[in-house]
mmCIF file of C-alpha atoms and ligand atoms in Angstrom:
data_model
loop_
_atom_site.group_PDB
_atom_site.id
_atom_site.type_symbol
_atom_site.label_atom_id
_atom_site.label_comp_id
_atom_site.label_asym_id
_atom_site.label_seq_id
_atom_site.Cartn_x
_atom_site.Cartn_y
_atom_site.Cartn_z
ATOM 1 C CA UNK A 1 -71.879 173.706 166.374
ATOM 2 C CA UNK A 2 -75.026 173.378 164.511
ATOM 3 C CA UNK A 3 -75.620 170.162 163.151
ATOM 4 C CA UNK A 4 -79.225 170.541 161.696
ATOM 5 C CA UNK A 5 -79.129 169.987 157.895
ATOM 6 C CA UNK A 6 -79.537 173.322 156.159
ATOM 7 C CA UNK A 7 -81.140 172.947 152.668
ATOM 8 C CA UNK A 8 -81.444 175.780 150.054
ATOM 9 C CA UNK A 9 -83.410 175.114 147.102
ATOM 10 C CA UNK A 10 -86.614 176.772 147.314
ATOM 11 C CA UNK A 11 -88.127 173.568 146.010
ATOM 12 C CA UNK A 12 -86.535 171.787 149.348
ATOM 13 C CA UNK A 13 -88.175 172.293 152.679
ATOM 14 C CA UNK A 14 -85.928 175.054 154.568
ATOM 15 C CA UNK A 15 -84.497 173.367 157.360
ATOM 16 C CA UNK A 16 -81.944 175.969 158.163
ATOM 17 C CA UNK A 17 -78.832 175.875 160.851
ATOM 18 C CA UNK A 18 -78.311 179.103 162.100
ATOM 19 C CA UNK A 19 -74.638 180.107 161.922
ATOM 20 C CA UNK A 20 -72.759 182.934 163.352
ATOM 21 C CA UNK A 21 -70.034 183.728 160.931
ATOM 22 C CA UNK A 22 -66.764 184.364 162.797
ATOM 23 C CA UNK A 23 -64.531 185.690 160.153
ATOM 24 C CA UNK A 24 -64.465 186.957 156.649
ATOM 25 C CA UNK A 25 -61.191 187.162 154.653
ATOM 26 C CA UNK A 26 -60.475 188.587 151.153
ATOM 27 C CA UNK A 27 -57.239 187.696 149.010
ATOM 28 C CA UNK A 28 -55.948 188.160 145.253
ATOM 29 C CA UNK A 29 -53.989 185.565 143.683
ATOM 30 C CA UNK A 30 -52.511 186.023 139.755
ATOM 31 C CA UNK A 31 -52.474 183.183 137.562
ATOM 32 C CA UNK A 32 -50.977 184.042 134.199
ATOM 33 C CA UNK A 33 -52.953 182.190 131.228
ATOM 34 C CA UNK A 34 -51.275 179.623 128.876
ATOM 35 C CA UNK A 35 -52.360 182.252 126.031
ATOM 36 C CA UNK A 36 -53.894 185.640 125.897
ATOM 37 C CA UNK A 37 -57.924 185.646 125.637
ATOM 38 C CA UNK A 38 -59.433 187.946 123.643
ATOM 39 C CA UNK A 39 -63.116 188.972 123.434
ATOM 40 C CA UNK A 40 -64.845 191.851 121.307
ATOM 41 C CA UNK A 41 -64.092 193.744 124.680
ATOM 42 C CA UNK A 42 -60.597 193.309 125.242
ATOM 43 C CA UNK A 43 -57.611 191.177 125.780
ATOM 44 C CA UNK A 44 -56.010 189.596 129.029
ATOM 45 C CA UNK A 45 -52.956 187.495 129.609
ATOM 46 C CA UNK A 46 -53.380 186.805 133.665
ATOM 47 C CA UNK A 47 -56.160 186.433 135.460
ATOM 48 C CA UNK A 48 -56.447 188.509 138.815
ATOM 49 C CA UNK A 49 -58.406 185.734 140.986
ATOM 50 C CA UNK A 50 -60.134 186.883 144.046
ATOM 51 C CA UNK A 51 -60.863 184.822 146.707
ATOM 52 C CA UNK A 52 -63.196 185.091 149.889
ATOM 53 C CA UNK A 53 -63.572 183.072 152.867
ATOM 54 C CA UNK A 54 -66.318 182.798 155.250
ATOM 55 C CA UNK A 55 -65.684 180.828 158.513
ATOM 56 C CA UNK A 56 -67.918 179.684 161.515
ATOM 57 C CA UNK A 57 -66.461 177.520 163.957
ATOM 58 C CA UNK A 58 -64.156 174.876 163.174
ATOM 59 C CA UNK A 59 -65.274 175.424 159.089
ATOM 60 C CA UNK A 60 -64.341 177.707 156.520
ATOM 61 C CA UNK A 61 -66.456 178.202 153.214
ATOM 62 C CA UNK A 62 -64.585 179.035 149.973
ATOM 63 C CA UNK A 63 -65.864 181.425 147.507
ATOM 64 C CA UNK A 64 -64.671 183.523 144.321
ATOM 65 C CA UNK A 65 -65.552 187.433 143.016
ATOM 66 C CA UNK A 66 -65.606 186.811 139.320
ATOM 67 C CA UNK A 67 -65.066 190.772 138.750
ATOM 68 C CA UNK A 68 -62.021 191.385 136.350
ATOM 69 C CA UNK A 69 -59.501 194.184 136.889
ATOM 70 C CA UNK A 70 -61.418 196.627 134.291
ATOM 71 C CA UNK A 71 -65.093 197.565 133.890
ATOM 72 C CA UNK A 72 -65.327 195.922 130.218
ATOM 73 C CA UNK A 73 -67.546 192.728 130.664
ATOM 74 C CA UNK A 74 -69.436 194.429 133.588
ATOM 75 C CA UNK A 75 -69.229 197.684 135.565
ATOM 76 C CA UNK A 76 -67.497 195.534 138.601
ATOM 77 C CA UNK A 77 -63.871 195.542 139.224
ATOM 78 C CA UNK A 78 -61.873 193.707 141.726
ATOM 79 C CA UNK A 79 -61.368 196.904 143.402
ATOM 80 C CA UNK A 80 -65.007 197.779 143.647
ATOM 81 C CA UNK A 81 -65.781 194.488 145.019
ATOM 82 C CA UNK A 82 -63.230 194.815 147.571
ATOM 83 C CA UNK A 83 -64.740 198.105 148.520
ATOM 84 C CA UNK A 84 -68.207 196.639 148.738
ATOM 85 C CA UNK A 85 -67.538 193.688 150.490
ATOM 86 C CA UNK A 86 -65.243 195.522 153.001
ATOM 87 C CA UNK A 87 -67.686 198.389 153.889
ATOM 88 C CA UNK A 88 -71.005 196.902 153.100
ATOM 89 C CA UNK A 89 -71.796 193.321 152.587
ATOM 90 C CA UNK A 90 -69.147 191.665 155.248
ATOM 91 C CA UNK A 91 -70.654 194.045 157.925
ATOM 92 C CA UNK A 92 -74.143 192.811 156.678
ATOM 93 C CA UNK A 93 -73.264 189.575 157.063
ATOM 94 C CA UNK A 94 -71.511 189.594 160.713
ATOM 95 C CA UNK A 95 -74.061 191.643 161.891
ATOM 96 C CA UNK A 96 -76.382 188.622 163.536
ATOM 97 C CA UNK A 97 -76.299 184.849 162.794
ATOM 98 C CA UNK A 98 -77.310 183.932 159.164
ATOM 99 C CA UNK A 99 -80.328 181.717 159.208
ATOM 100 C CA UNK A 100 -80.568 180.823 155.361
ATOM 101 C CA UNK A 101 -79.583 181.674 152.250
ATOM 102 C CA UNK A 102 -82.774 183.788 151.717
ATOM 103 C CA UNK A 103 -81.673 185.802 154.650
ATOM 104 C CA UNK A 104 -78.285 186.464 153.464
ATOM 105 C CA UNK A 105 -79.736 187.378 150.116
ATOM 106 C CA UNK A 106 -82.265 189.727 151.840
ATOM 107 C CA UNK A 107 -79.368 191.423 153.731
ATOM 108 C CA UNK A 108 -77.395 191.794 150.313
ATOM 109 C CA UNK A 109 -80.410 193.194 148.623
ATOM 110 C CA UNK A 110 -80.567 196.269 150.460
ATOM 111 C CA UNK A 111 -77.757 197.481 148.635
ATOM 112 C CA UNK A 112 -78.003 198.383 144.596
ATOM 113 C CA UNK A 113 -75.909 196.356 142.279
ATOM 114 C CA UNK A 114 -72.248 194.869 142.716
ATOM 115 C CA UNK A 115 -73.654 191.172 141.916
ATOM 116 C CA UNK A 116 -70.133 189.764 141.762
ATOM 117 C CA UNK A 117 -69.367 190.898 144.878
ATOM 118 C CA UNK A 118 -72.635 189.376 146.740
ATOM 119 C CA UNK A 119 -72.273 186.345 144.977
ATOM 120 C CA UNK A 120 -68.666 185.894 146.404
ATOM 121 C CA UNK A 121 -69.868 185.824 149.734
ATOM 122 C CA UNK A 122 -73.027 183.971 148.834
ATOM 123 C CA UNK A 123 -70.637 181.040 147.556
ATOM 124 C CA UNK A 124 -68.479 181.051 150.363
ATOM 125 C CA UNK A 125 -71.757 180.944 152.416
ATOM 126 C CA UNK A 126 -72.922 177.646 150.723
ATOM 127 C CA UNK A 127 -69.598 176.164 150.696
ATOM 128 C CA UNK A 128 -69.617 176.442 154.561
ATOM 129 C CA UNK A 129 -73.060 175.291 154.899
ATOM 130 C CA UNK A 130 -72.392 172.236 152.855
ATOM 131 C CA UNK A 131 -69.171 171.603 154.844
ATOM 132 C CA UNK A 132 -70.950 171.954 158.423
ATOM 133 C CA UNK A 133 -73.638 169.408 156.832
ATOM 134 C CA UNK A 134 -71.107 166.926 155.421
ATOM 135 C CA UNK A 135 -72.514 167.205 151.993
ATOM 136 C CA UNK A 136 -71.377 167.958 148.549
ATOM 137 C CA UNK A 137 -72.632 171.665 147.309
ATOM 138 C CA UNK A 138 -74.457 169.915 144.331
ATOM 139 C CA UNK A 139 -76.651 167.878 146.802
ATOM 140 C CA UNK A 140 -77.280 170.796 148.943
ATOM 141 C CA UNK A 141 -78.785 173.085 146.354
ATOM 142 C CA UNK A 142 -80.759 169.973 144.581
ATOM 143 C CA UNK A 143 -78.212 169.005 141.985
ATOM 144 C CA UNK A 144 -79.213 165.622 140.042
ATOM 145 C CA UNK A 145 -76.633 165.243 137.653
ATOM 146 C CA UNK A 146 -73.477 162.847 138.291
ATOM 147 C CA UNK A 147 -71.531 164.413 135.685
ATOM 148 C CA UNK A 148 -72.017 167.572 133.272
ATOM 149 C CA UNK A 149 -71.638 168.179 129.594
ATOM 150 C CA UNK A 150 -69.065 170.727 128.888
ATOM 151 C CA UNK A 151 -67.921 172.905 125.791
ATOM 152 C CA UNK A 152 -64.941 175.426 125.410
ATOM 153 C CA UNK A 153 -65.190 179.028 124.759
ATOM 154 C CA UNK A 154 -62.125 179.909 122.195
ATOM 155 C CA UNK A 155 -60.969 183.812 121.965
ATOM 156 C CA UNK A 156 -60.784 185.506 118.768
ATOM 157 C CA UNK A 157 -57.770 184.551 117.003
ATOM 158 C CA UNK A 158 -55.771 186.839 114.520
ATOM 159 C CA UNK A 159 -56.201 184.375 111.576
ATOM 160 C CA UNK A 160 -58.489 181.595 110.484
ATOM 161 C CA UNK A 161 -55.681 179.016 110.605
ATOM 162 C CA UNK A 162 -54.990 179.793 114.130
ATOM 163 C CA UNK A 163 -58.852 179.371 115.066
ATOM 164 C CA UNK A 164 -58.851 176.199 113.118
ATOM 165 C CA UNK A 165 -55.975 174.485 114.939
ATOM 166 C CA UNK A 166 -57.533 175.438 118.220
ATOM 167 C CA UNK A 167 -60.938 173.998 117.568
ATOM 168 C CA UNK A 168 -59.503 170.885 116.006
ATOM 169 C CA UNK A 169 -57.185 170.374 119.147
ATOM 170 C CA UNK A 170 -60.233 170.977 121.795
ATOM 171 C CA UNK A 171 -62.589 168.611 119.885
ATOM 172 C CA UNK A 172 -59.849 166.107 120.165
ATOM 173 C CA UNK A 173 -60.032 166.887 123.883
ATOM 174 C CA UNK A 174 -63.682 165.783 124.021
ATOM 175 C CA UNK A 175 -65.498 168.943 124.472
ATOM 176 C CA UNK A 176 -68.945 168.753 123.265
ATOM 177 C CA UNK A 177 -69.608 172.380 122.039
ATOM 178 C CA UNK A 178 -67.353 174.817 120.590
ATOM 179 C CA UNK A 179 -68.139 178.893 121.310
ATOM 180 C CA UNK A 180 -66.115 181.098 119.097
ATOM 181 C CA UNK A 181 -65.897 184.560 120.245
ATOM 182 C CA UNK A 182 -66.810 187.190 117.333
ATOM 183 C CA UNK A 183 -66.624 191.051 116.582
ATOM 184 C CA UNK A 184 -67.500 192.775 113.310
ATOM 185 C CA UNK A 185 -63.905 192.323 111.810
ATOM 186 C CA UNK A 186 -63.924 188.541 112.629
ATOM 187 C CA UNK A 187 -66.998 186.876 112.090
ATOM 188 C CA UNK A 188 -68.581 185.360 109.177
ATOM 189 C CA UNK A 189 -65.281 184.303 107.448
ATOM 190 C CA UNK A 190 -64.348 182.712 110.842
ATOM 191 C CA UNK A 191 -67.474 180.783 111.570
ATOM 192 C CA UNK A 192 -67.889 179.783 107.670
ATOM 193 C CA UNK A 193 -64.526 177.962 107.663
ATOM 194 C CA UNK A 194 -64.859 176.093 110.989
ATOM 195 C CA UNK A 195 -68.532 175.131 109.760
ATOM 196 C CA UNK A 196 -66.944 173.956 106.617
ATOM 197 C CA UNK A 197 -64.059 171.790 108.270
ATOM 198 C CA UNK A 198 -66.589 170.366 110.891
ATOM 199 C CA UNK A 199 -69.960 170.178 109.556
ATOM 200 C CA UNK A 200 -71.730 168.123 112.286
ATOM 201 C CA UNK A 201 -70.020 169.740 115.835
ATOM 202 C CA UNK A 202 -72.140 171.846 118.033
ATOM 203 C CA UNK A 203 -71.193 175.462 117.419
ATOM 204 C CA UNK A 204 -71.964 178.397 118.969
ATOM 205 C CA UNK A 205 -70.701 182.293 118.921
ATOM 206 C CA UNK A 206 -70.583 185.024 121.507
ATOM 207 C CA UNK A 207 -70.623 188.793 120.625
ATOM 208 C CA UNK A 208 -70.224 190.280 124.109
ATOM 209 C CA UNK A 209 -72.288 193.093 122.689
ATOM 210 C CA UNK A 210 -70.194 193.762 119.472
ATOM 211 C CA UNK A 211 -73.231 194.723 117.115
ATOM 212 C CA UNK A 212 -76.082 196.999 117.129
ATOM 213 C CA UNK A 213 -79.587 196.303 115.810
ATOM 214 C CA UNK A 214 -78.512 198.224 112.579
ATOM 215 C CA UNK A 215 -76.231 195.181 111.806
ATOM 216 C CA UNK A 216 -79.195 193.091 111.507
ATOM 217 C CA UNK A 217 -78.388 191.895 108.132
ATOM 218 C CA UNK A 218 -75.171 191.231 108.712
ATOM 219 C CA UNK A 219 -76.121 188.956 111.812
ATOM 220 C CA UNK A 220 -78.545 187.235 109.362
ATOM 221 C CA UNK A 221 -75.818 185.935 107.544
ATOM 222 C CA UNK A 222 -74.975 183.575 110.603
ATOM 223 C CA UNK A 223 -78.337 181.940 110.196
ATOM 224 C CA UNK A 224 -76.718 179.684 107.411
ATOM 225 C CA UNK A 225 -74.162 178.163 109.683
ATOM 226 C CA UNK A 226 -76.935 175.979 112.103
ATOM 227 C CA UNK A 227 -75.301 177.507 114.944
ATOM 228 C CA UNK A 228 -76.623 176.343 118.345
ATOM 229 C CA UNK A 229 -77.160 179.849 119.511
ATOM 230 C CA UNK A 230 -75.627 183.425 119.342
ATOM 231 C CA UNK A 231 -75.004 184.934 122.465
ATOM 232 C CA UNK A 232 -75.245 188.343 123.591
ATOM 233 C CA UNK A 233 -75.015 189.891 120.022
ATOM 234 C CA UNK A 234 -76.400 193.804 121.526
ATOM 235 C CA UNK A 235 -75.796 195.924 124.291
ATOM 236 C CA UNK A 236 -75.009 194.580 127.764
ATOM 237 C CA UNK A 237 -78.203 195.591 129.331
ATOM 238 C CA UNK A 238 -80.787 195.585 126.351
ATOM 239 C CA UNK A 239 -83.685 193.420 126.319
ATOM 240 C CA UNK A 240 -85.839 195.563 123.618
ATOM 241 C CA UNK A 241 -83.491 195.535 120.640
ATOM 242 C CA UNK A 242 -82.741 191.581 121.510
ATOM 243 C CA UNK A 243 -86.346 190.909 120.934
ATOM 244 C CA UNK A 244 -86.537 192.768 117.554
ATOM 245 C CA UNK A 245 -83.532 190.874 116.341
ATOM 246 C CA UNK A 246 -84.714 187.495 117.573
ATOM 247 C CA UNK A 247 -87.828 187.952 115.633
ATOM 248 C CA UNK A 248 -85.592 188.394 112.446
ATOM 249 C CA UNK A 249 -83.047 185.444 113.173
ATOM 250 C CA UNK A 250 -83.858 181.679 112.937
ATOM 251 C CA UNK A 251 -80.712 181.311 115.387
ATOM 252 C CA UNK A 252 -81.780 181.480 118.794
ATOM 253 C CA UNK A 253 -80.250 184.218 120.976
ATOM 254 C CA UNK A 254 -78.950 183.293 124.028
ATOM 255 C CA UNK A 255 -78.241 186.503 126.713
ATOM 256 C CA UNK A 256 -75.505 186.532 128.799
ATOM 257 C CA UNK A 257 -74.798 190.273 130.332
ATOM 258 C CA UNK A 258 -78.388 191.607 129.984
ATOM 259 C CA UNK A 259 -79.625 188.813 132.704
ATOM 260 C CA UNK A 260 -78.683 190.123 136.010
ATOM 261 C CA UNK A 261 -81.268 188.866 138.101
ATOM 262 C CA UNK A 262 -84.635 186.546 137.888
ATOM 263 C CA UNK A 263 -86.788 189.593 137.128
ATOM 264 C CA UNK A 264 -84.916 190.325 134.091
ATOM 265 C CA UNK A 265 -84.967 186.626 133.183
ATOM 266 C CA UNK A 266 -88.534 186.585 133.299
ATOM 267 C CA UNK A 267 -88.929 189.908 131.166
ATOM 268 C CA UNK A 268 -86.427 188.379 128.682
ATOM 269 C CA UNK A 269 -88.670 185.166 128.013
ATOM 270 C CA UNK A 270 -91.968 187.026 128.081
ATOM 271 C CA UNK A 271 -90.815 189.372 125.401
ATOM 272 C CA UNK A 272 -88.678 186.793 123.511
ATOM 273 C CA UNK A 273 -85.750 188.768 123.536
ATOM 274 C CA UNK A 274 -83.771 185.235 123.805
ATOM 275 C CA UNK A 275 -84.559 181.599 123.616
ATOM 276 C CA UNK A 276 -81.566 180.428 125.767
ATOM 277 C CA UNK A 277 -80.104 181.627 129.280
ATOM 278 C CA UNK A 278 -76.431 181.763 130.010
ATOM 279 C CA UNK A 279 -76.405 181.557 133.477
ATOM 280 C CA UNK A 280 -73.248 182.763 135.525
ATOM 281 C CA UNK A 281 -73.728 182.977 139.639
ATOM 282 C CA UNK A 282 -71.393 186.053 139.544
ATOM 283 C CA UNK A 283 -73.434 188.033 137.144
ATOM 284 C CA UNK A 284 -76.833 187.290 138.806
ATOM 285 C CA UNK A 285 -75.595 187.969 142.491
ATOM 286 C CA UNK A 286 -75.183 184.739 143.785
ATOM 287 C CA UNK A 287 -77.087 181.406 144.664
ATOM 288 C CA UNK A 288 -80.245 182.525 145.642
ATOM 289 C CA UNK A 289 -81.110 184.525 141.872
ATOM 290 C CA UNK A 290 -79.436 181.827 140.028
ATOM 291 C CA UNK A 291 -81.558 179.117 141.514
ATOM 292 C CA UNK A 292 -84.711 181.048 140.964
ATOM 293 C CA UNK A 293 -83.821 181.507 137.309
ATOM 294 C CA UNK A 294 -82.910 177.852 136.866
ATOM 295 C CA UNK A 295 -86.462 177.145 138.075
ATOM 296 C CA UNK A 296 -88.100 179.595 136.099
ATOM 297 C CA UNK A 297 -86.292 178.644 132.921
ATOM 298 C CA UNK A 298 -86.705 174.687 133.681
ATOM 299 C CA UNK A 299 -90.605 175.190 134.534
ATOM 300 C CA UNK A 300 -90.756 176.965 130.889
ATOM 301 C CA UNK A 301 -88.725 174.370 129.089
ATOM 302 C CA UNK A 302 -86.208 177.075 128.272
ATOM 303 C CA UNK A 303 -82.361 175.898 127.963
ATOM 304 C CA UNK A 304 -80.189 177.114 130.436
ATOM 305 C CA UNK A 305 -76.408 176.551 130.575
ATOM 306 C CA UNK A 306 -73.584 177.677 133.033
ATOM 307 C CA UNK A 307 -71.246 180.542 131.665
ATOM 308 C CA UNK A 308 -67.877 181.049 132.854
ATOM 309 C CA UNK A 309 -65.810 183.611 133.925
ATOM 310 C CA UNK A 310 -62.381 182.066 133.561
ATOM 311 C CA UNK A 311 -62.639 180.928 137.125
ATOM 312 C CA UNK A 312 -59.798 179.239 139.285
ATOM 313 C CA UNK A 313 -60.773 176.037 140.409
ATOM 314 C CA UNK A 314 -62.607 177.438 143.412
ATOM 315 C CA UNK A 315 -65.254 179.195 141.359
ATOM 316 C CA UNK A 316 -65.016 176.356 138.702
ATOM 317 C CA UNK A 317 -66.190 174.005 141.414
ATOM 318 C CA UNK A 318 -69.235 176.104 142.299
ATOM 319 C CA UNK A 319 -70.179 176.163 138.612
ATOM 320 C CA UNK A 320 -70.015 172.503 138.522
ATOM 321 C CA UNK A 321 -72.181 171.954 141.556
ATOM 322 C CA UNK A 322 -74.772 174.579 139.629
ATOM 323 C CA UNK A 323 -74.634 172.626 136.334
ATOM 324 C CA UNK A 324 -75.779 169.658 137.975
ATOM 325 C CA UNK A 325 -79.157 170.860 138.270
ATOM 326 C CA UNK A 326 -81.972 169.126 135.918
ATOM 327 C CA UNK A 327 -82.624 172.038 133.917
ATOM 328 C CA UNK A 328 -78.818 172.521 132.626
ATOM 329 C CA UNK A 329 -79.701 170.909 129.262
ATOM 330 C CA UNK A 330 -76.839 172.214 127.208
ATOM 331 C CA UNK A 331 -72.890 172.001 127.593
ATOM 332 C CA UNK A 332 -71.639 174.779 130.044
ATOM 333 C CA UNK A 333 -68.418 177.025 129.878
ATOM 334 C CA UNK A 334 -66.669 174.634 132.137
ATOM 335 C CA UNK A 335 -63.341 173.764 130.695
ATOM 336 C CA UNK A 336 -60.484 171.932 132.409
ATOM 337 C CA UNK A 337 -58.177 173.927 134.670
ATOM 338 C CA UNK A 338 -55.340 173.356 132.323
ATOM 339 C CA UNK A 339 -57.777 175.255 129.481
ATOM 340 C CA UNK A 340 -56.337 178.613 131.094
ATOM 341 C CA UNK A 341 -53.720 177.829 133.737
ATOM 342 C CA UNK A 342 -50.579 176.117 134.445
ATOM 343 C CA UNK A 343 -51.399 175.209 138.033
ATOM 344 C CA UNK A 344 -54.942 175.442 139.514
ATOM 345 C CA UNK A 345 -55.774 176.415 143.138
ATOM 346 C CA UNK A 346 -57.603 173.005 144.030
ATOM 347 C CA UNK A 347 -56.799 169.385 144.034
ATOM 348 C CA UNK A 348 -57.306 167.418 141.828
ATOM 349 C CA UNK A 349 -57.726 169.977 139.118
ATOM 350 C CA UNK A 350 -60.924 170.262 136.802
ATOM 351 C CA UNK A 351 -60.702 167.512 134.356
ATOM 352 C CA UNK A 352 -62.626 166.743 131.168
ATOM 353 C CA UNK A 353 -63.393 163.553 130.173
ATOM 354 C CA UNK A 354 -62.738 161.892 126.534
ATOM 355 C CA UNK A 355 -66.759 161.975 126.116
ATOM 356 C CA UNK A 356 -66.871 165.956 127.022
ATOM 357 C CA UNK A 357 -68.197 165.851 130.608
ATOM 358 C CA UNK A 358 -66.733 166.736 133.861
ATOM 359 C CA UNK A 359 -67.704 164.538 137.036
ATOM 360 C CA UNK A 360 -69.643 166.430 139.768
ATOM 361 C CA UNK A 361 -67.715 165.697 142.981
ATOM 362 C CA UNK A 362 -69.296 163.898 146.021
ATOM 363 C CA UNK A 363 -67.103 164.961 148.805
ATOM 364 C CA UNK A 364 -68.306 167.534 151.149
ATOM 365 C CA UNK A 365 -68.683 171.124 150.307
ATOM 366 C CA UNK A 366 -66.702 172.094 146.940
ATOM 367 C CA UNK A 367 -65.676 168.541 146.625
ATOM 368 C CA UNK A 368 -62.140 169.277 145.884
ATOM 369 C CA UNK A 369 -59.353 170.207 148.198
ATOM 370 C CA UNK A 370 -58.373 173.838 148.091
ATOM 371 C CA UNK A 371 -54.416 173.842 148.031
ATOM 372 C CA UNK A 372 -53.874 176.773 150.534
ATOM 373 C CA UNK A 373 -50.219 176.298 150.600
ATOM 374 C CA UNK A 374 -50.040 177.235 146.894
ATOM 375 C CA UNK A 375 -52.448 179.887 147.282
ATOM 376 C CA UNK A 376 -50.632 181.452 150.317
ATOM 377 C CA UNK A 377 -47.293 181.223 148.042
ATOM 378 C CA UNK A 378 -49.198 183.207 144.995
ATOM 379 C CA UNK A 379 -51.080 185.923 147.330
ATOM 380 C CA UNK A 380 -50.767 189.512 146.439
ATOM 381 C CA UNK A 381 -53.062 190.880 148.837
ATOM 382 C CA UNK A 382 -54.542 189.555 151.669
ATOM 383 C CA UNK A 383 -57.148 191.371 154.043
ATOM 384 C CA UNK A 384 -59.032 189.964 157.150
ATOM 385 C CA UNK A 385 -62.026 192.051 156.465
ATOM 386 C CA UNK A 386 -64.064 191.775 159.699
ATOM 387 C CA UNK A 387 -64.521 189.259 162.598
ATOM 388 C CA UNK A 388 -66.857 188.727 165.522
ATOM 389 C CA UNK A 389 -65.011 188.212 168.879
HETATM 390 O O1 LIG B 1 -68.868 186.152 127.680
HETATM 391 O O2 LIG B 1 -69.134 184.130 128.654
HETATM 392 C C1 LIG B 1 -68.581 185.247 128.441
HETATM 393 C C2 LIG B 1 -65.012 184.884 129.244
HETATM 394 C C3 LIG B 1 -64.553 186.169 130.024
HETATM 395 C C4 LIG B 1 -65.668 186.971 130.062
HETATM 396 C C5 LIG B 1 -67.151 186.757 129.210
HETATM 397 C C6 LIG B 1 -67.090 185.236 128.827
HETATM 398 C C7 LIG B 1 -66.128 184.603 128.672
HETATM 399 C C8 LIG B 1 -66.057 183.314 128.174
HETATM 400 C C9 LIG B 1 -65.034 182.346 128.623
HETATM 401 O O3 LIG B 1 -66.737 183.312 127.022
HETATM 402 C C10 LIG B 1 -65.900 181.441 129.897
HETATM 403 C C11 LIG B 1 -64.931 180.479 130.431
HETATM 404 O O4 LIG B 1 -64.291 180.025 129.741
HETATM 405 O O5 LIG B 1 -64.436 180.628 131.869
HETATM 406 MG MG1 LIG B 2 -70.860 185.650 127.065
#
């Protein structure tokens, strides 16, 4: 058992404890949603949660692979991620002791793409290291906040009235920012009515790539509503048209899908494709890239916030740790467990205080207890990927 403390943020001294991973496991758990969630790319009524664990000696770290079942948000799916972890990433992780996060991400880097699969293992690895060190994940990565401000993302609704009801309900729960999903058939009127009813709330929209640059005049109508940002209006992998669009809008563009690693983030900022970045650990391939993007944005004074992928409490706990870093200056899509699920996989569940914040836990690792019995009772498939003797 290594007892030396391991730090990971590049601004920290790297004093790594080498760990020999003994076991990697994958399991999926299906959690029904309270109500269907609709975005411009589709609608889901349950979430297939993909959990990975990484063990060394007496400790186990937990991670979540945030891929969906269909390649709509990105090309990855639960099944492609299972394949990539089983056949490439897990063997690379088990091949020799892992010295630190940089060592792990360098091994993963030799494989192209599949960021969510890579991130799942990086999450589990850092939870493991934090548990070995008896420190919280937030402390391990250099987090400075004791609580993080949060907002909520509301799916596309069939009518303005149904949307207004949901906005009212979530404002009453304390959420500091409301994000509305939009698409061309349900955008301007919905945003106008929400803004009319709530002139002073922090409001944003997320198009998940539902528009093209030829919609510029249409999108300019959104400039009237004092939005905090317009998230990912154009293609999922575009930077160039977003820069053209940003030059014609007063509302800041925030990129989500287009920012897949730190180099892309730098290009986007250099080109002014966006003025704000949504940071999702899964989309960028793990903590290593997420920490680099945070540093880049923080050093340039660019607002960054933590996005969500409708994670179970395990992914949610990682998001809370990430959002405790000093550069996270805007509310994250880190809602209460109960926003999506009747029962979460962690104890206690994530709760949003009346002032719209979530407490950053201080217990070791994720800082929440993983409800293993409940997970086992709902597990659909389980695979012990590979083990060292
Ligand atoms: O674009 O941020 C997104 C949900 C699924 C896929 C993509 C996105 C979202 C959300 C909700 O906006 C985030 C959350 O509440 O976890
Ligand atoms: Mg988004």
